[in-house]
mmCIF file of C-alpha atoms in Angstrom:
data_model
loop_
_atom_site.group_PDB
_atom_site.id
_atom_site.type_symbol
_atom_site.label_atom_id
_atom_site.label_comp_id
_atom_site.label_asym_id
_atom_site.label_seq_id
_atom_site.Cartn_x
_atom_site.Cartn_y
_atom_site.Cartn_z
ATOM 1 C CA UNK A 59 50.149 98.028 15.009
ATOM 2 C CA UNK A 60 53.441 96.173 15.375
ATOM 3 C CA UNK A 61 52.981 96.089 19.131
ATOM 4 C CA UNK A 62 49.611 94.410 18.655
ATOM 5 C CA UNK A 63 51.082 91.819 16.282
ATOM 6 C CA UNK A 64 53.928 90.992 18.611
ATOM 7 C CA UNK A 65 53.954 87.543 20.254
ATOM 8 C CA UNK A 66 55.479 86.435 23.584
ATOM 9 C CA UNK A 67 58.873 84.964 23.368
ATOM 10 C CA UNK A 68 58.414 81.297 22.953
ATOM 11 C CA UNK A 69 61.685 79.833 21.797
ATOM 12 C CA UNK A 70 64.782 79.382 23.827
ATOM 13 C CA UNK A 71 68.313 79.566 22.377
ATOM 14 C CA UNK A 72 68.549 76.973 19.577
ATOM 15 C CA UNK A 73 72.131 76.880 18.412
ATOM 16 C CA UNK A 74 72.426 76.937 14.577
ATOM 17 C CA UNK A 75 75.127 74.956 12.849
ATOM 18 C CA UNK A 76 77.260 77.735 11.328
ATOM 19 C CA UNK A 77 79.840 76.087 9.161
ATOM 20 C CA UNK A 78 82.554 77.771 7.247
ATOM 21 C CA UNK A 79 84.144 76.588 4.052
ATOM 22 C CA UNK A 80 87.019 78.484 2.575
ATOM 23 C CA UNK A 81 86.743 79.430 -1.125
ATOM 24 C CA UNK A 82 89.821 78.588 -3.105
ATOM 25 C CA UNK A 83 91.912 81.556 -4.073
ATOM 26 C CA UNK A 84 91.512 80.610 -7.717
ATOM 27 C CA UNK A 85 87.873 81.676 -7.566
ATOM 28 C CA UNK A 86 88.744 85.260 -6.929
ATOM 29 C CA UNK A 87 91.178 85.194 -9.857
ATOM 30 C CA UNK A 88 88.451 83.731 -12.084
ATOM 31 C CA UNK A 89 86.027 86.439 -11.230
ATOM 32 C CA UNK A 90 88.583 89.258 -11.717
ATOM 33 C CA UNK A 91 87.701 91.703 -8.957
ATOM 34 C CA UNK A 92 89.501 94.681 -10.319
ATOM 35 C CA UNK A 93 87.411 97.372 -8.503
ATOM 36 C CA UNK A 94 87.169 95.622 -5.103
ATOM 37 C CA UNK A 95 87.873 97.785 -2.165
ATOM 38 C CA UNK A 96 87.568 95.363 0.797
ATOM 39 C CA UNK A 97 86.212 91.983 1.767
ATOM 40 C CA UNK A 98 83.084 91.208 3.746
ATOM 41 C CA UNK A 99 81.276 87.999 4.574
ATOM 42 C CA UNK A 100 77.875 87.074 3.266
ATOM 43 C CA UNK A 101 76.686 87.314 6.885
ATOM 44 C CA UNK A 102 77.893 90.965 7.080
ATOM 45 C CA UNK A 103 76.345 91.746 3.714
ATOM 46 C CA UNK A 104 72.939 90.528 4.819
ATOM 47 C CA UNK A 105 73.144 92.176 8.193
ATOM 48 C CA UNK A 106 74.133 95.633 6.810
ATOM 49 C CA UNK A 107 71.487 95.346 4.130
ATOM 50 C CA UNK A 108 68.766 94.795 6.788
ATOM 51 C CA UNK A 109 70.144 97.581 8.970
ATOM 52 C CA UNK A 110 70.252 100.130 6.175
ATOM 53 C CA UNK A 111 66.710 99.280 4.935
ATOM 54 C CA UNK A 112 65.313 99.464 8.401
ATOM 55 C CA UNK A 113 66.918 102.780 8.976
ATOM 56 C CA UNK A 114 65.627 104.144 5.665
ATOM 57 C CA UNK A 115 62.096 102.942 5.948
ATOM 58 C CA UNK A 116 60.241 102.637 9.296
ATOM 59 C CA UNK A 117 57.722 100.254 7.748
ATOM 60 C CA UNK A 118 60.411 97.552 7.528
ATOM 61 C CA UNK A 119 60.373 95.126 10.454
ATOM 62 C CA UNK A 120 61.742 91.648 11.204
ATOM 63 C CA UNK A 121 59.961 88.648 12.582
ATOM 64 C CA UNK A 122 61.023 85.086 13.299
ATOM 65 C CA UNK A 123 62.450 82.630 15.779
ATOM 66 C CA UNK A 124 65.436 84.040 17.760
ATOM 67 C CA UNK A 125 65.901 87.032 15.517
ATOM 68 C CA UNK A 126 66.027 89.377 18.500
ATOM 69 C CA UNK A 127 67.382 88.339 21.946
ATOM 70 C CA UNK A 128 69.560 85.588 20.473
ATOM 71 C CA UNK A 129 70.726 87.865 17.635
ATOM 72 C CA UNK A 130 69.545 85.322 15.042
ATOM 73 C CA UNK A 131 70.242 81.672 14.731
ATOM 74 C CA UNK A 132 73.012 82.460 12.250
ATOM 75 C CA UNK A 133 73.638 85.983 13.623
ATOM 76 C CA UNK A 134 72.217 87.624 10.474
ATOM 77 C CA UNK A 135 70.114 89.940 12.669
ATOM 78 C CA UNK A 136 72.882 90.677 15.155
ATOM 79 C CA UNK A 137 72.588 94.100 16.856
ATOM 80 C CA UNK A 138 69.180 95.033 15.270
ATOM 81 C CA UNK A 139 67.091 94.551 18.380
ATOM 82 C CA UNK A 140 69.267 96.973 20.350
ATOM 83 C CA UNK A 141 69.095 99.476 17.564
ATOM 84 C CA UNK A 142 65.461 99.286 16.563
ATOM 85 C CA UNK A 143 63.707 97.844 19.657
ATOM 86 C CA UNK A 144 61.161 95.009 20.128
ATOM 87 C CA UNK A 145 58.395 96.611 18.024
ATOM 88 C CA UNK A 146 60.515 96.215 14.914
ATOM 89 C CA UNK A 147 62.514 93.065 15.697
ATOM 90 C CA UNK A 148 59.971 90.533 16.923
ATOM 91 C CA UNK A 149 60.942 87.159 18.436
ATOM 92 C CA UNK A 150 58.205 84.592 17.884
ATOM 93 C CA UNK A 151 57.291 81.185 19.236
ATOM 94 C CA UNK A 152 58.126 78.139 17.131
ATOM 95 C CA UNK A 153 55.095 78.510 14.920
ATOM 96 C CA UNK A 154 55.949 79.283 11.229
ATOM 97 C CA UNK A 155 52.281 79.224 10.127
ATOM 98 C CA UNK A 156 51.448 81.793 12.841
ATOM 99 C CA UNK A 157 54.101 84.422 12.409
ATOM 100 C CA UNK A 158 54.059 84.101 8.550
ATOM 101 C CA UNK A 159 50.377 84.761 8.559
ATOM 102 C CA UNK A 160 50.824 87.760 10.807
ATOM 103 C CA UNK A 161 53.502 89.049 8.432
ATOM 104 C CA UNK A 162 51.304 88.638 5.342
ATOM 105 C CA UNK A 163 48.538 90.495 7.135
ATOM 106 C CA UNK A 164 50.892 93.331 8.007
ATOM 107 C CA UNK A 165 52.030 93.542 4.465
ATOM 108 C CA UNK A 166 48.344 93.924 3.367
ATOM 109 C CA UNK A 167 48.302 96.952 5.500
ATOM 110 C CA UNK A 168 51.322 98.632 3.871
ATOM 111 C CA UNK A 169 54.146 97.431 6.168
ATOM 112 C CA UNK A 170 57.177 95.682 4.820
ATOM 113 C CA UNK A 171 57.834 92.503 6.889
ATOM 114 C CA UNK A 172 61.021 90.394 6.617
ATOM 115 C CA UNK A 173 60.153 86.947 7.781
ATOM 116 C CA UNK A 174 63.078 84.722 8.769
ATOM 117 C CA UNK A 175 62.865 80.919 8.657
ATOM 118 C CA UNK A 176 65.560 79.216 10.691
ATOM 119 C CA UNK A 177 65.739 76.935 7.607
ATOM 120 C CA UNK A 178 63.537 76.918 4.573
ATOM 121 C CA UNK A 179 62.635 73.396 5.322
ATOM 122 C CA UNK A 180 60.462 74.985 8.080
ATOM 123 C CA UNK A 181 58.708 77.159 5.510
ATOM 124 C CA UNK A 182 56.649 74.072 4.608
ATOM 125 C CA UNK A 183 54.694 74.809 7.777
ATOM 126 C CA UNK A 184 53.789 78.219 6.324
ATOM 127 C CA UNK A 185 53.492 77.340 2.621
ATOM 128 C CA UNK A 186 49.755 78.077 2.453
ATOM 129 C CA UNK A 187 50.396 81.675 3.569
ATOM 130 C CA UNK A 188 53.345 82.083 1.212
ATOM 131 C CA UNK A 189 51.419 80.790 -1.827
ATOM 132 C CA UNK A 190 47.686 81.325 -1.295
ATOM 133 C CA UNK A 191 47.880 84.414 0.946
ATOM 134 C CA UNK A 192 50.926 86.284 -0.351
ATOM 135 C CA UNK A 193 51.600 85.130 -3.990
ATOM 136 C CA UNK A 194 48.059 85.299 -5.321
ATOM 137 C CA UNK A 195 46.593 88.318 -3.527
ATOM 138 C CA UNK A 196 47.731 90.961 -6.083
ATOM 139 C CA UNK A 197 46.155 88.997 -8.930
ATOM 140 C CA UNK A 198 42.954 88.007 -7.091
ATOM 141 C CA UNK A 199 42.371 91.605 -5.967
ATOM 142 C CA UNK A 200 42.810 92.960 -9.502
ATOM 143 C CA UNK A 201 45.952 94.856 -8.396
ATOM 144 C CA UNK A 202 44.294 96.473 -5.353
ATOM 145 C CA UNK A 203 46.481 94.543 -2.790
ATOM 146 C CA UNK A 204 50.202 94.584 -2.866
ATOM 147 C CA UNK A 205 52.100 92.207 -0.585
ATOM 148 C CA UNK A 206 55.628 93.675 -0.019
ATOM 149 C CA UNK A 207 57.059 90.900 2.120
ATOM 150 C CA UNK A 208 60.374 89.014 2.098
ATOM 151 C CA UNK A 209 60.654 85.391 3.247
ATOM 152 C CA UNK A 210 64.330 84.671 3.921
ATOM 153 C CA UNK A 211 66.634 82.066 5.529
ATOM 154 C CA UNK A 212 69.076 79.222 4.670
ATOM 155 C CA UNK A 213 68.145 76.878 1.925
ATOM 156 C CA UNK A 214 69.447 73.694 0.511
ATOM 157 C CA UNK A 215 71.934 71.196 1.907
ATOM 158 C CA UNK A 216 74.176 72.164 4.838
ATOM 159 C CA UNK A 217 76.297 69.334 6.363
ATOM 160 C CA UNK A 218 75.221 66.374 8.436
ATOM 161 C CA UNK A 219 71.680 67.653 9.110
ATOM 162 C CA UNK A 220 69.712 64.804 7.517
ATOM 163 C CA UNK A 221 66.992 64.566 4.881
ATOM 164 C CA UNK A 222 64.461 66.889 6.602
ATOM 165 C CA UNK A 223 66.842 69.813 6.703
ATOM 166 C CA UNK A 224 68.583 69.464 3.303
ATOM 167 C CA UNK A 225 66.250 70.331 0.505
ATOM 168 C CA UNK A 226 66.566 73.083 -2.112
ATOM 169 C CA UNK A 227 63.281 75.025 -2.520
ATOM 170 C CA UNK A 228 64.276 77.037 -5.587
ATOM 171 C CA UNK A 229 62.210 75.001 -7.993
ATOM 172 C CA UNK A 230 59.289 74.644 -5.469
ATOM 173 C CA UNK A 231 58.773 78.345 -5.128
ATOM 174 C CA UNK A 232 59.799 79.340 -8.651
ATOM 175 C CA UNK A 233 56.823 77.311 -9.855
ATOM 176 C CA UNK A 234 54.370 79.798 -8.358
ATOM 177 C CA UNK A 235 53.098 82.930 -10.272
ATOM 178 C CA UNK A 236 53.143 85.976 -8.043
ATOM 179 C CA UNK A 237 56.413 85.061 -6.216
ATOM 180 C CA UNK A 238 59.888 86.348 -7.029
ATOM 181 C CA UNK A 239 62.629 83.867 -6.058
ATOM 182 C CA UNK A 240 66.220 85.015 -5.451
ATOM 183 C CA UNK A 241 69.302 82.979 -4.587
ATOM 184 C CA UNK A 242 72.459 84.986 -3.859
ATOM 185 C CA UNK A 243 76.020 83.607 -4.099
ATOM 186 C CA UNK A 244 78.480 86.361 -3.092
ATOM 187 C CA UNK A 245 78.446 89.184 -0.634
ATOM 188 C CA UNK A 246 77.549 91.540 -3.475
ATOM 189 C CA UNK A 247 74.581 89.362 -4.420
ATOM 190 C CA UNK A 248 73.396 89.060 -0.807
ATOM 191 C CA UNK A 249 73.566 92.819 -0.133
ATOM 192 C CA UNK A 250 72.204 94.041 -3.422
ATOM 193 C CA UNK A 251 69.424 91.417 -3.849
ATOM 194 C CA UNK A 252 68.178 91.651 -0.250
ATOM 195 C CA UNK A 253 67.909 95.433 -0.528
ATOM 196 C CA UNK A 254 65.932 95.031 -3.838
ATOM 197 C CA UNK A 255 63.750 92.365 -2.232
ATOM 198 C CA UNK A 256 62.761 94.567 0.687
ATOM 199 C CA UNK A 257 61.984 97.544 -1.593
ATOM 200 C CA UNK A 258 59.922 95.334 -4.036
ATOM 201 C CA UNK A 259 56.116 95.719 -3.972
ATOM 202 C CA UNK A 260 55.642 91.959 -4.375
ATOM 203 C CA UNK A 261 56.369 88.857 -2.210
ATOM 204 C CA UNK A 262 59.985 87.616 -2.503
ATOM 205 C CA UNK A 263 61.423 84.294 -1.462
ATOM 206 C CA UNK A 264 65.062 84.869 -0.617
ATOM 207 C CA UNK A 265 67.036 81.623 -0.563
ATOM 208 C CA UNK A 266 70.391 81.955 1.279
ATOM 209 C CA UNK A 267 72.933 79.238 1.979
ATOM 210 C CA UNK A 268 74.139 78.363 5.444
ATOM 211 C CA UNK A 269 77.592 77.224 4.234
ATOM 212 C CA UNK A 270 78.132 80.638 2.558
ATOM 213 C CA UNK A 271 77.413 82.820 5.585
ATOM 214 C CA UNK A 272 81.022 82.813 6.769
ATOM 215 C CA UNK A 273 82.617 83.178 3.395
ATOM 216 C CA UNK A 274 84.348 86.477 2.493
ATOM 217 C CA UNK A 275 84.061 88.110 -0.903
ATOM 218 C CA UNK A 276 85.711 91.293 -2.301
ATOM 219 C CA UNK A 277 83.218 94.167 -2.722
ATOM 220 C CA UNK A 278 83.602 97.623 -4.318
ATOM 221 C CA UNK A 279 82.771 100.918 -2.777
ATOM 222 C CA UNK A 280 79.666 101.016 -4.916
ATOM 223 C CA UNK A 281 78.393 97.847 -3.290
ATOM 224 C CA UNK A 282 78.906 99.271 0.187
ATOM 225 C CA UNK A 283 76.913 102.417 -0.599
ATOM 226 C CA UNK A 284 73.571 102.553 1.175
ATOM 227 C CA UNK A 285 71.748 103.219 -2.063
ATOM 228 C CA UNK A 286 73.147 100.101 -3.762
ATOM 229 C CA UNK A 287 70.758 97.425 -5.035
ATOM 230 C CA UNK A 288 70.698 94.904 -7.819
ATOM 231 C CA UNK A 289 67.954 94.436 -10.388
ATOM 232 C CA UNK A 290 65.712 91.458 -9.891
ATOM 233 C CA UNK A 291 65.612 89.139 -12.872
ATOM 234 C CA UNK A 292 69.151 89.765 -14.087
ATOM 235 C CA UNK A 293 71.873 87.137 -14.087
ATOM 236 C CA UNK A 294 75.617 87.927 -13.819
ATOM 237 C CA UNK A 295 78.409 86.516 -15.967
ATOM 238 C CA UNK A 296 80.917 85.593 -13.283
ATOM 239 C CA UNK A 297 83.493 84.330 -15.756
ATOM 240 C CA UNK A 298 83.546 84.813 -19.549
ATOM 241 C CA UNK A 299 84.242 81.929 -21.855
ATOM 242 C CA UNK A 300 83.736 80.728 -25.385
ATOM 243 C CA UNK A 301 83.499 76.913 -25.327
ATOM 244 C CA UNK A 302 80.685 75.987 -22.908
ATOM 245 C CA UNK A 303 78.145 77.773 -20.758
ATOM 246 C CA UNK A 304 77.679 76.682 -17.131
ATOM 247 C CA UNK A 305 74.614 78.024 -15.238
ATOM 248 C CA UNK A 306 74.475 77.859 -11.507
ATOM 249 C CA UNK A 307 73.071 79.623 -8.419
ATOM 250 C CA UNK A 308 73.887 79.973 -4.760
ATOM 251 C CA UNK A 309 76.734 77.807 -3.478
ATOM 252 C CA UNK A 310 77.008 75.960 -6.781
ATOM 253 C CA UNK A 311 78.388 79.118 -8.408
ATOM 254 C CA UNK A 312 81.622 78.569 -6.452
ATOM 255 C CA UNK A 313 81.809 75.014 -7.637
ATOM 256 C CA UNK A 314 81.221 76.101 -11.219
ATOM 257 C CA UNK A 315 84.074 78.635 -10.931
ATOM 258 C CA UNK A 316 86.435 75.986 -9.517
ATOM 259 C CA UNK A 317 85.455 73.671 -12.411
ATOM 260 C CA UNK A 318 86.074 76.476 -14.902
ATOM 261 C CA UNK A 319 89.585 76.962 -13.502
ATOM 262 C CA UNK A 320 90.372 73.285 -13.928
ATOM 263 C CA UNK A 321 88.930 73.312 -17.472
ATOM 264 C CA UNK A 322 90.959 76.240 -18.489
ATOM 265 C CA UNK A 323 94.134 74.244 -17.860
ATOM 266 C CA UNK A 324 92.798 71.710 -20.402
ATOM 267 C CA UNK A 325 92.128 74.352 -23.071
ATOM 268 C CA UNK A 326 88.367 74.494 -22.382
ATOM 269 C CA UNK A 327 87.041 78.044 -21.874
ATOM 270 C CA UNK A 328 83.927 77.913 -19.708
ATOM 271 C CA UNK A 329 81.455 80.840 -19.275
ATOM 272 C CA UNK A 330 79.964 80.762 -15.775
ATOM 273 C CA UNK A 331 76.559 82.432 -15.266
ATOM 274 C CA UNK A 332 75.431 83.245 -11.763
ATOM 275 C CA UNK A 333 71.639 83.150 -12.177
ATOM 276 C CA UNK A 334 70.985 85.261 -9.003
ATOM 277 C CA UNK A 335 67.215 85.357 -9.821
ATOM 278 C CA UNK A 336 65.402 82.107 -10.249
ATOM 279 C CA UNK A 337 62.021 83.724 -10.924
ATOM 280 C CA UNK A 338 62.021 85.783 -13.035
ATOM 281 C CA UNK A 339 64.718 83.848 -14.867
ATOM 282 C CA UNK A 340 67.172 85.742 -17.120
ATOM 283 C CA UNK A 341 66.456 83.711 -20.169
ATOM 284 C CA UNK A 342 67.968 86.358 -22.467
ATOM 285 C CA UNK A 343 71.389 86.157 -20.788
ATOM 286 C CA UNK A 344 71.352 82.346 -20.831
ATOM 287 C CA UNK A 345 70.409 82.059 -24.470
ATOM 288 C CA UNK A 346 72.884 84.760 -25.485
ATOM 289 C CA UNK A 347 75.652 82.809 -23.833
ATOM 290 C CA UNK A 348 74.595 79.498 -25.380
ATOM 291 C CA UNK A 349 74.411 81.137 -28.850
ATOM 292 C CA UNK A 350 78.100 82.075 -28.307
ATOM 293 C CA UNK A 351 79.419 78.886 -26.740
ATOM 294 C CA UNK A 352 77.062 76.409 -28.433
ATOM 295 C CA UNK A 353 77.089 74.194 -25.375
ATOM 296 C CA UNK A 354 75.225 74.163 -22.021
ATOM 297 C CA UNK A 355 75.779 72.616 -18.593
ATOM 298 C CA UNK A 356 73.216 73.369 -15.921
ATOM 299 C CA UNK A 357 74.111 72.963 -12.252
ATOM 300 C CA UNK A 358 71.997 72.861 -9.141
ATOM 301 C CA UNK A 359 71.960 70.943 -5.827
ATOM 302 C CA UNK A 360 68.207 70.367 -5.869
ATOM 303 C CA UNK A 361 66.340 67.317 -7.146
ATOM 304 C CA UNK A 362 66.636 66.743 -10.927
ATOM 305 C CA UNK A 363 62.933 66.190 -11.770
ATOM 306 C CA UNK A 364 61.133 69.446 -12.681
ATOM 307 C CA UNK A 365 64.229 71.388 -11.493
ATOM 308 C CA UNK A 366 65.610 74.729 -12.314
ATOM 309 C CA UNK A 367 68.034 73.094 -14.765
ATOM 310 C CA UNK A 368 65.170 71.407 -16.526
ATOM 311 C CA UNK A 369 63.483 74.785 -17.084
ATOM 312 C CA UNK A 370 66.785 76.263 -18.389
ATOM 313 C CA UNK A 371 67.284 73.371 -20.713
ATOM 314 C CA UNK A 372 63.729 73.801 -22.129
ATOM 315 C CA UNK A 373 64.275 77.546 -22.623
ATOM 316 C CA UNK A 374 67.441 76.873 -24.608
ATOM 317 C CA UNK A 375 65.708 74.152 -26.736
ATOM 318 C CA UNK A 376 62.795 76.514 -27.492
ATOM 319 C CA UNK A 377 64.915 79.554 -28.233
ATOM 320 C CA UNK A 378 68.418 78.422 -29.304
ATOM 321 C CA UNK A 379 68.188 74.804 -30.389
ATOM 322 C CA UNK A 380 69.872 75.358 -33.703
ATOM 323 C CA UNK A 381 72.855 76.871 -31.937
ATOM 324 C CA UNK A 382 73.642 73.660 -29.919
ATOM 325 C CA UNK A 383 76.612 71.606 -31.004
ATOM 326 C CA UNK A 384 76.196 69.035 -28.240
ATOM 327 C CA UNK A 385 73.477 67.596 -26.026
ATOM 328 C CA UNK A 386 72.709 69.719 -22.966
ATOM 329 C CA UNK A 387 74.257 68.346 -19.708
ATOM 330 C CA UNK A 388 72.208 68.596 -16.558
ATOM 331 C CA UNK A 389 73.851 68.263 -13.145
ATOM 332 C CA UNK A 390 71.626 68.054 -10.059
ATOM 333 C CA UNK A 391 71.410 66.431 -6.636
ATOM 334 C CA UNK A 392 70.665 62.748 -6.402
ATOM 335 C CA UNK A 393 66.959 61.875 -6.701
ATOM 336 C CA UNK A 394 66.897 60.577 -3.105
ATOM 337 C CA UNK A 395 66.219 62.094 0.344
ATOM 338 C CA UNK A 396 69.509 63.461 1.639
ATOM 339 C CA UNK A 397 71.564 60.842 3.538
ATOM 340 C CA UNK A 398 72.934 61.660 6.919
ATOM 341 C CA UNK A 399 76.224 59.769 6.605
ATOM 342 C CA UNK A 400 79.002 62.109 5.358
ATOM 343 C CA UNK A 401 80.254 59.808 2.601
ATOM 344 C CA UNK A 402 76.721 59.226 1.216
ATOM 345 C CA UNK A 403 75.891 62.972 1.537
ATOM 346 C CA UNK A 404 78.834 63.841 -0.624
ATOM 347 C CA UNK A 405 77.575 61.456 -3.320
ATOM 348 C CA UNK A 406 74.086 63.007 -3.183
ATOM 349 C CA UNK A 407 75.113 66.575 -4.099
ATOM 350 C CA UNK A 408 77.095 67.739 -7.129
ATOM 351 C CA UNK A 409 80.846 67.977 -6.812
ATOM 352 C CA UNK A 410 83.402 69.974 -8.900
ATOM 353 C CA UNK A 411 84.534 66.828 -10.624
ATOM 354 C CA UNK A 412 80.974 66.178 -11.826
ATOM 355 C CA UNK A 413 80.887 69.605 -13.511
ATOM 356 C CA UNK A 414 84.349 69.094 -15.116
ATOM 357 C CA UNK A 415 83.200 65.693 -16.562
ATOM 358 C CA UNK A 416 79.991 67.141 -17.912
ATOM 359 C CA UNK A 417 81.818 70.062 -19.582
ATOM 360 C CA UNK A 418 84.281 67.588 -21.111
ATOM 361 C CA UNK A 419 81.497 65.556 -22.517
ATOM 362 C CA UNK A 420 79.797 68.648 -23.952
ATOM 363 C CA UNK A 421 83.067 69.623 -25.598
ATOM 364 C CA UNK A 422 83.672 66.035 -26.831
ATOM 365 C CA UNK A 423 86.839 65.804 -24.742
ATOM 366 C CA UNK A 424 85.661 62.828 -22.656
ATOM 367 C CA UNK A 425 87.469 59.501 -23.089
ATOM 368 C CA UNK A 426 85.056 56.886 -24.538
ATOM 369 C CA UNK A 427 84.235 54.144 -22.122
ATOM 370 C CA UNK A 428 85.457 51.583 -24.639
ATOM 371 C CA UNK A 429 88.885 53.087 -24.575
ATOM 372 C CA UNK A 430 89.179 52.619 -20.865
ATOM 373 C CA UNK A 431 88.067 49.042 -20.792
#
């Protein structure tokens, strides 16, 4: 069946911009990796997760542009074509609507496709299949059709790639019933959540970040075990605190940890929550933290209107309003298409200093504007 679904190679080598940014050493200290055995990159975590799930389940296969002969635009699928052959690692033409539709049809028949988008911006070409064909089928068939498919690839802003390649799709896809939406930060997240996504009976949108692929994170022996997976819908407290809660996902978790380190030197104890799962959202963990700290700062790099932060704020207002000692602070990307110029690009996405200022305001530590005049 896979052989019938296979398309001729239609895309030549298209070099992906693989950029590395070093995480400050303070981030490791903030997270307190006591049981870590070694370090692996997010790229290695994703690659080994795919390899192990393909080895364990012959119904798992990969499809996308350059996933095979070119080893993946970001080398996430490196070595998998040689190991599993062209019937399970399928290079496609540049036609997202085409190969996504093939993948959804294969999932209808009990296979477990993993569809790679070279960037999630290109998923807009296939959004009808993702939403109308994948997300709604279980409901519309009264539970008779499961769609065990994963849509994965880099999401959000990279660096210098312009407005059409720099959007965060977390809020877009989290809006849709029937989809599960995951956004890993660390190597542990990437490995555990991708395994869970592949094993899940429902369609999963898996939002990676290009700038995190080359970052290394400590992992424990448990994380490296082939049976390891993380539960979908559960957030992780990356750093405990008592004065203010900061929620974040994907690359912004690292920024939140850096901000928490700066705030600690000022006597502000920030609790950092790595959401991991955008839909379902771990409302219980968020509200429990806010009921302890009495303050909330939400952080995301997507657009502010109807964003993930807006949903979190509303959840806290609905469930924990009486616990709030300060207005909620919401940090998001600028409400403009992403500029290409580096200086304007920096202004369009949240920075560590933005988080620090918001936390200070929430804790009433900010200097009044009148005092600086």
